[in-house]
Amino acid sequence: MPRKLRPVGADFADAARLRVTFAGRTAADPARVHRALAEDTAGWASWFRIVTLARPVEGAGRSRREIRLLGGARFVETVMAAEAPRRYAYRVDVTNVPGPKALLEDWRLSPAGRGTAVRWTLALDAPAPVRWVLLLARPVLGAAFRDAMRRLDGYLAAGGGAGVSPASGPSSGTR
C-alpha cells in the first residue's frame, strides 16, 4: 500500500540521521553524466539494472518521476536539486516500501581527469530496524552502484541520452 513520506529539502543529504555513500567513476564528462541523471529519466532502466521503470510524472511545480525497482518497490519522487553539471538530488514522496519516514538520494559529480567522479548518497530517516537493514544491505547496494557506473559508461558511449532536453522531455520506457 502506498505511503507518503515526510517531505525533506536537499539539505537532508547532509543532515539525515543515516547516510550511506558510494563513490565511483565514469569515463564521460560531468555534463553528460548529469544529463543522463537529470534529463534522460527513461534511460535509467537501461543502465541501472535494479530500475525496471523510470518515467516523468506530471505535477505542479517541481519535476517529479515514478521509479520501479526489481522486487516490486515503487517510488514517486520530487527533484530537489538539478544543478548541472555537479548535483542531482531527489526525495521520495510516496512508496510501497515499509519503514522509511524520509528518504533522499543525492548524486554529486566532479571532474576526474577526462571523466567524472560520482558520489551517490542515500539519506534516510527510519526506525532502528530499517536503518539496520540498510546497513546490512550496504554491500549489495555498493555492488549495484558499481555495476550501474559500468553500465552508464557503456550507455553513454553508445550514444544513450543524446538529444534529450528538458523542453522535449524523455519518453517513458521499461526494461
PDB file of C-alpha atoms in Angstrom:
ATOM      1  CA  MET A   1       0.000   0.000   0.000  1.00  0.00           C
ATOM      2  CA  PRO A   2       1.457   3.394  -0.962  1.00  0.00           C
ATOM      3  CA  ARG A   3       2.522   5.638   1.908  1.00  0.00           C
ATOM      4  CA  LYS A   4       3.534   9.269   1.978  1.00  0.00           C
ATOM      5  CA  LEU A   5       6.935  10.082   3.402  1.00  0.00           C
ATOM      6  CA  ARG A   6       7.899  13.262   5.234  1.00  0.00           C
ATOM      7  CA  PRO A   7       8.987  15.954   2.765  1.00  0.00           C
ATOM      8  CA  VAL A   8      12.618  16.980   3.174  1.00  0.00           C
ATOM      9  CA  GLY A   9      14.814  19.537   1.451  1.00  0.00           C
ATOM     10  CA  ALA A  10      18.036  18.960  -0.465  1.00  0.00           C
ATOM     11  CA  ASP A  11      20.000  19.724   2.736  1.00  0.00           C
ATOM     12  CA  PHE A  12      18.714  16.421   4.168  1.00  0.00           C
ATOM     13  CA  ALA A  13      21.608  14.757   2.289  1.00  0.00           C
ATOM     14  CA  ASP A  14      23.959  16.295   4.866  1.00  0.00           C
ATOM     15  CA  ALA A  15      21.648  16.274   7.896  1.00  0.00           C
ATOM     16  CA  ALA A  16      19.981  12.841   7.858  1.00  0.00           C
ATOM     17  CA  ARG A  17      20.454  10.509  10.796  1.00  0.00           C
ATOM     18  CA  LEU A  18      21.684   7.790   8.429  1.00  0.00           C
ATOM     19  CA  ARG A  19      23.673   8.415   5.259  1.00  0.00           C
ATOM     20  CA  VAL A  20      25.156   5.687   3.107  1.00  0.00           C
ATOM     21  CA  THR A  21      27.538   6.899   0.399  1.00  0.00           C
ATOM     22  CA  PHE A  22      29.131   5.139  -2.561  1.00  0.00           C
ATOM     23  CA  ALA A  23      31.822   6.558  -4.844  1.00  0.00           C
ATOM     24  CA  GLY A  24      32.833   5.632  -8.366  1.00  0.00           C
ATOM     25  CA  ARG A  25      33.988   6.981 -11.709  1.00  0.00           C
ATOM     26  CA  THR A  26      32.719   7.215 -15.244  1.00  0.00           C
ATOM     27  CA  ALA A  27      34.627   7.940 -18.437  1.00  0.00           C
ATOM     28  CA  ALA A  28      32.075  10.573 -19.514  1.00  0.00           C
ATOM     29  CA  ASP A  29      32.405  14.216 -18.544  1.00  0.00           C
ATOM     30  CA  PRO A  30      30.211  15.645 -15.734  1.00  0.00           C
ATOM     31  CA  ALA A  31      27.811  17.419 -18.130  1.00  0.00           C
ATOM     32  CA  ARG A  32      26.971  14.146 -19.943  1.00  0.00           C
ATOM     33  CA  VAL A  33      26.580  12.244 -16.665  1.00  0.00           C
ATOM     34  CA  HIS A  34      24.332  14.979 -15.277  1.00  0.00           C
ATOM     35  CA  ARG A  35      22.162  14.892 -18.420  1.00  0.00           C
ATOM     36  CA  ALA A  36      21.783  11.110 -18.035  1.00  0.00           C
ATOM     37  CA  LEU A  37      20.699  11.559 -14.416  1.00  0.00           C
ATOM     38  CA  ALA A  38      18.516  14.643 -14.719  1.00  0.00           C
ATOM     39  CA  GLU A  39      17.109  14.680 -18.253  1.00  0.00           C
ATOM     40  CA  ASP A  40      17.084  11.099 -19.530  1.00  0.00           C
ATOM     41  CA  THR A  41      14.653   9.724 -16.968  1.00  0.00           C
ATOM     42  CA  ALA A  42      13.585   6.714 -19.054  1.00  0.00           C
ATOM     43  CA  GLY A  43      17.242   5.882 -19.714  1.00  0.00           C
ATOM     44  CA  TRP A  44      17.785   4.879 -16.075  1.00  0.00           C
ATOM     45  CA  ALA A  45      16.200   1.489 -16.813  1.00  0.00           C
ATOM     46  CA  SER A  46      18.896   0.925 -19.462  1.00  0.00           C
ATOM     47  CA  TRP A  47      21.905   1.432 -17.225  1.00  0.00           C
ATOM     48  CA  PHE A  48      20.799   0.957 -13.596  1.00  0.00           C
ATOM     49  CA  ARG A  49      19.970  -2.746 -13.526  1.00  0.00           C
ATOM     50  CA  ILE A  50      17.705  -2.580 -10.447  1.00  0.00           C
ATOM     51  CA  VAL A  51      15.483   0.060 -12.129  1.00  0.00           C
ATOM     52  CA  THR A  52      12.709  -1.573 -14.162  1.00  0.00           C
ATOM     53  CA  LEU A  53      10.765   1.596 -14.976  1.00  0.00           C
ATOM     54  CA  ALA A  54      11.604   5.283 -14.827  1.00  0.00           C
ATOM     55  CA  ARG A  55       9.345   7.962 -16.213  1.00  0.00           C
ATOM     56  CA  PRO A  56       8.462  11.575 -15.626  1.00  0.00           C
ATOM     57  CA  VAL A  57       5.231  12.304 -13.757  1.00  0.00           C
ATOM     58  CA  GLU A  58       3.079  15.322 -14.422  1.00  0.00           C
ATOM     59  CA  GLY A  59       2.897  17.535 -11.366  1.00  0.00           C
ATOM     60  CA  ALA A  60       2.657  21.085 -10.219  1.00  0.00           C
ATOM     61  CA  GLY A  61       5.907  22.921  -9.671  1.00  0.00           C
ATOM     62  CA  ARG A  62       8.993  20.758  -9.343  1.00  0.00           C
ATOM     63  CA  SER A  63       9.963  17.914 -11.639  1.00  0.00           C
ATOM     64  CA  ARG A  64       8.608  14.545 -10.499  1.00  0.00           C
ATOM     65  CA  ARG A  65       9.227  10.978 -11.592  1.00  0.00           C
ATOM     66  CA  GLU A  66       7.998   7.452 -10.989  1.00  0.00           C
ATOM     67  CA  ILE A  67      10.561   4.728 -10.346  1.00  0.00           C
ATOM     68  CA  ARG A  68      10.042   0.976 -10.059  1.00  0.00           C
ATOM     69  CA  LEU A  69      12.715  -1.444  -8.905  1.00  0.00           C
ATOM     70  CA  LEU A  70      13.315  -5.155  -9.166  1.00  0.00           C
ATOM     71  CA  GLY A  71      11.329  -6.867  -6.443  1.00  0.00           C
ATOM     72  CA  GLY A  72       8.340  -4.527  -6.793  1.00  0.00           C
ATOM     73  CA  ALA A  73       9.438  -1.413  -4.894  1.00  0.00           C
ATOM     74  CA  ARG A  74       7.754   1.715  -6.250  1.00  0.00           C
ATOM     75  CA  PHE A  75       8.564   5.372  -5.656  1.00  0.00           C
ATOM     76  CA  VAL A  76       7.182   8.746  -6.653  1.00  0.00           C
ATOM     77  CA  GLU A  77       9.987  11.247  -6.333  1.00  0.00           C
ATOM     78  CA  THR A  78      10.412  15.015  -6.459  1.00  0.00           C
ATOM     79  CA  VAL A  79      13.622  16.508  -7.807  1.00  0.00           C
ATOM     80  CA  MET A  80      15.113  18.755  -5.136  1.00  0.00           C
ATOM     81  CA  ALA A  81      18.340  19.837  -6.874  1.00  0.00           C
ATOM     82  CA  ALA A  82      19.302  19.742 -10.547  1.00  0.00           C
ATOM     83  CA  GLU A  83      22.473  21.813 -10.554  1.00  0.00           C
ATOM     84  CA  ALA A  84      24.247  20.996 -13.808  1.00  0.00           C
ATOM     85  CA  PRO A  85      26.845  19.646 -14.008  1.00  0.00           C
ATOM     86  CA  ARG A  86      27.573  18.945 -10.346  1.00  0.00           C
ATOM     87  CA  ARG A  87      24.480  17.750  -8.462  1.00  0.00           C
ATOM     88  CA  TYR A  88      21.211  15.876  -8.865  1.00  0.00           C
ATOM     89  CA  ALA A  89      19.069  15.092  -5.808  1.00  0.00           C
ATOM     90  CA  TYR A  90      15.531  13.819  -5.323  1.00  0.00           C
ATOM     91  CA  ARG A  91      13.371  12.880  -2.369  1.00  0.00           C
ATOM     92  CA  VAL A  92      10.889  10.046  -2.172  1.00  0.00           C
ATOM     93  CA  ASP A  93       7.364  11.350  -1.607  1.00  0.00           C
ATOM     94  CA  VAL A  94       5.354   8.123  -1.896  1.00  0.00           C
ATOM     95  CA  THR A  95       6.483   4.496  -1.697  1.00  0.00           C
ATOM     96  CA  ASN A  96       5.184   0.992  -1.096  1.00  0.00           C
ATOM     97  CA  VAL A  97       8.348   0.115   0.856  1.00  0.00           C
ATOM     98  CA  PRO A  98       7.590  -0.237   4.569  1.00  0.00           C
ATOM     99  CA  GLY A  99       9.626   1.626   7.148  1.00  0.00           C
ATOM    100  CA  PRO A 100      11.198   4.823   5.820  1.00  0.00           C
ATOM    101  CA  LYS A 101       9.898   8.111   7.206  1.00  0.00           C
ATOM    102  CA  ALA A 102      12.019  10.263   4.861  1.00  0.00           C
ATOM    103  CA  LEU A 103      14.407   9.372   2.026  1.00  0.00           C
ATOM    104  CA  LEU A 104      16.567  11.479  -0.258  1.00  0.00           C
ATOM    105  CA  GLU A 105      19.124  10.389  -2.855  1.00  0.00           C
ATOM    106  CA  ASP A 106      21.895  12.802  -3.754  1.00  0.00           C
ATOM    107  CA  TRP A 107      24.264  12.408  -6.723  1.00  0.00           C
ATOM    108  CA  ARG A 108      27.372  14.635  -6.648  1.00  0.00           C
ATOM    109  CA  LEU A 109      29.575  14.909  -9.721  1.00  0.00           C
ATOM    110  CA  SER A 110      33.046  16.378 -10.119  1.00  0.00           C
ATOM    111  CA  PRO A 111      35.674  16.318 -12.862  1.00  0.00           C
ATOM    112  CA  ALA A 112      38.181  13.470 -12.577  1.00  0.00           C
ATOM    113  CA  GLY A 113      40.725  13.640 -15.376  1.00  0.00           C
ATOM    114  CA  ARG A 114      38.700  13.270 -18.570  1.00  0.00           C
ATOM    115  CA  GLY A 115      35.844  11.595 -16.710  1.00  0.00           C
ATOM    116  CA  THR A 116      33.656  12.125 -13.677  1.00  0.00           C
ATOM    117  CA  ALA A 117      33.905  11.200 -10.021  1.00  0.00           C
ATOM    118  CA  VAL A 118      30.409  10.194  -8.891  1.00  0.00           C
ATOM    119  CA  ARG A 119      29.246  10.149  -5.265  1.00  0.00           C
ATOM    120  CA  TRP A 120      25.781   8.692  -4.555  1.00  0.00           C
ATOM    121  CA  THR A 121      24.324   9.207  -1.061  1.00  0.00           C
ATOM    122  CA  LEU A 122      21.173   7.638   0.353  1.00  0.00           C
ATOM    123  CA  ALA A 123      19.938   9.782   3.243  1.00  0.00           C
ATOM    124  CA  LEU A 124      17.301   8.140   5.423  1.00  0.00           C
ATOM    125  CA  ASP A 125      15.118   8.695   8.448  1.00  0.00           C
ATOM    126  CA  ALA A 126      13.564   5.436   9.616  1.00  0.00           C
ATOM    127  CA  PRO A 127      13.086   3.323  12.746  1.00  0.00           C
ATOM    128  CA  ALA A 128      16.169   1.458  14.003  1.00  0.00           C
ATOM    129  CA  PRO A 129      15.280  -1.926  12.403  1.00  0.00           C
ATOM    130  CA  VAL A 130      15.025  -0.304   8.952  1.00  0.00           C
ATOM    131  CA  ARG A 131      18.325   1.524   9.462  1.00  0.00           C
ATOM    132  CA  TRP A 132      19.978  -1.789  10.380  1.00  0.00           C
ATOM    133  CA  VAL A 133      18.573  -3.458   7.254  1.00  0.00           C
ATOM    134  CA  LEU A 134      20.005  -0.658   5.103  1.00  0.00           C
ATOM    135  CA  LEU A 135      23.416  -1.022   6.734  1.00  0.00           C
ATOM    136  CA  LEU A 136      23.315  -4.797   6.217  1.00  0.00           C
ATOM    137  CA  ALA A 137      22.329  -4.245   2.570  1.00  0.00           C
ATOM    138  CA  ARG A 138      25.241  -1.845   2.015  1.00  0.00           C
ATOM    139  CA  PRO A 139      27.415  -4.426   0.163  1.00  0.00           C
ATOM    140  CA  VAL A 140      24.548  -5.264  -2.210  1.00  0.00           C
ATOM    141  CA  LEU A 141      23.816  -1.567  -2.827  1.00  0.00           C
ATOM    142  CA  GLY A 142      27.525  -0.928  -3.409  1.00  0.00           C
ATOM    143  CA  ALA A 143      27.681  -3.713  -5.991  1.00  0.00           C
ATOM    144  CA  ALA A 144      24.547  -2.339  -7.702  1.00  0.00           C
ATOM    145  CA  PHE A 145      26.123   1.133  -7.798  1.00  0.00           C
ATOM    146  CA  ARG A 146      29.424  -0.130  -9.258  1.00  0.00           C
ATOM    147  CA  ASP A 147      27.514  -2.111 -11.880  1.00  0.00           C
ATOM    148  CA  ALA A 148      25.415   0.972 -12.685  1.00  0.00           C
ATOM    149  CA  MET A 149      28.541   3.087 -13.221  1.00  0.00           C
ATOM    150  CA  ARG A 150      29.979   0.481 -15.637  1.00  0.00           C
ATOM    151  CA  ARG A 151      26.672   0.244 -17.493  1.00  0.00           C
ATOM    152  CA  LEU A 152      26.275   4.047 -17.558  1.00  0.00           C
ATOM    153  CA  ASP A 153      29.675   4.284 -19.253  1.00  0.00           C
ATOM    154  CA  GLY A 154      28.534   1.812 -21.912  1.00  0.00           C
ATOM    155  CA  TYR A 155      25.176   3.523 -22.306  1.00  0.00           C
ATOM    156  CA  LEU A 156      26.756   6.945 -22.824  1.00  0.00           C
ATOM    157  CA  ALA A 157      29.498   5.571 -25.123  1.00  0.00           C
ATOM    158  CA  ALA A 158      26.756   4.044 -27.302  1.00  0.00           C
ATOM    159  CA  GLY A 159      25.024   7.431 -27.566  1.00  0.00           C
ATOM    160  CA  GLY A 160      22.435   6.930 -24.831  1.00  0.00           C
ATOM    161  CA  GLY A 161      20.813  10.112 -23.615  1.00  0.00           C
ATOM    162  CA  ALA A 162      21.889  12.050 -26.701  1.00  0.00           C
ATOM    163  CA  GLY A 163      19.425  14.712 -27.753  1.00  0.00           C
ATOM    164  CA  VAL A 164      17.430  14.652 -24.535  1.00  0.00           C
ATOM    165  CA  SER A 165      16.450  18.119 -23.392  1.00  0.00           C
ATOM    166  CA  PRO A 166      14.252  19.377 -20.572  1.00  0.00           C
ATOM    167  CA  ALA A 167      11.965  21.042 -23.145  1.00  0.00           C
ATOM    168  CA  SER A 168      11.272  17.868 -25.109  1.00  0.00           C
ATOM    169  CA  GLY A 169      11.435  15.589 -22.098  1.00  0.00           C
ATOM    170  CA  PRO A 170      12.384  11.941 -22.156  1.00  0.00           C
ATOM    171  CA  SER A 171       9.958   9.242 -23.121  1.00  0.00           C
ATOM    172  CA  SER A 172       8.970   6.547 -20.687  1.00  0.00           C
ATOM    173  CA  GLY A 173      10.162   3.024 -21.071  1.00  0.00           C
ATOM    174  CA  THR A 174      10.523  -0.304 -19.381  1.00  0.00           C
ATOM    175  CA  ARG A 175      13.210  -2.860 -19.235  1.00  0.00           C
TER     176      ARG A 175
END
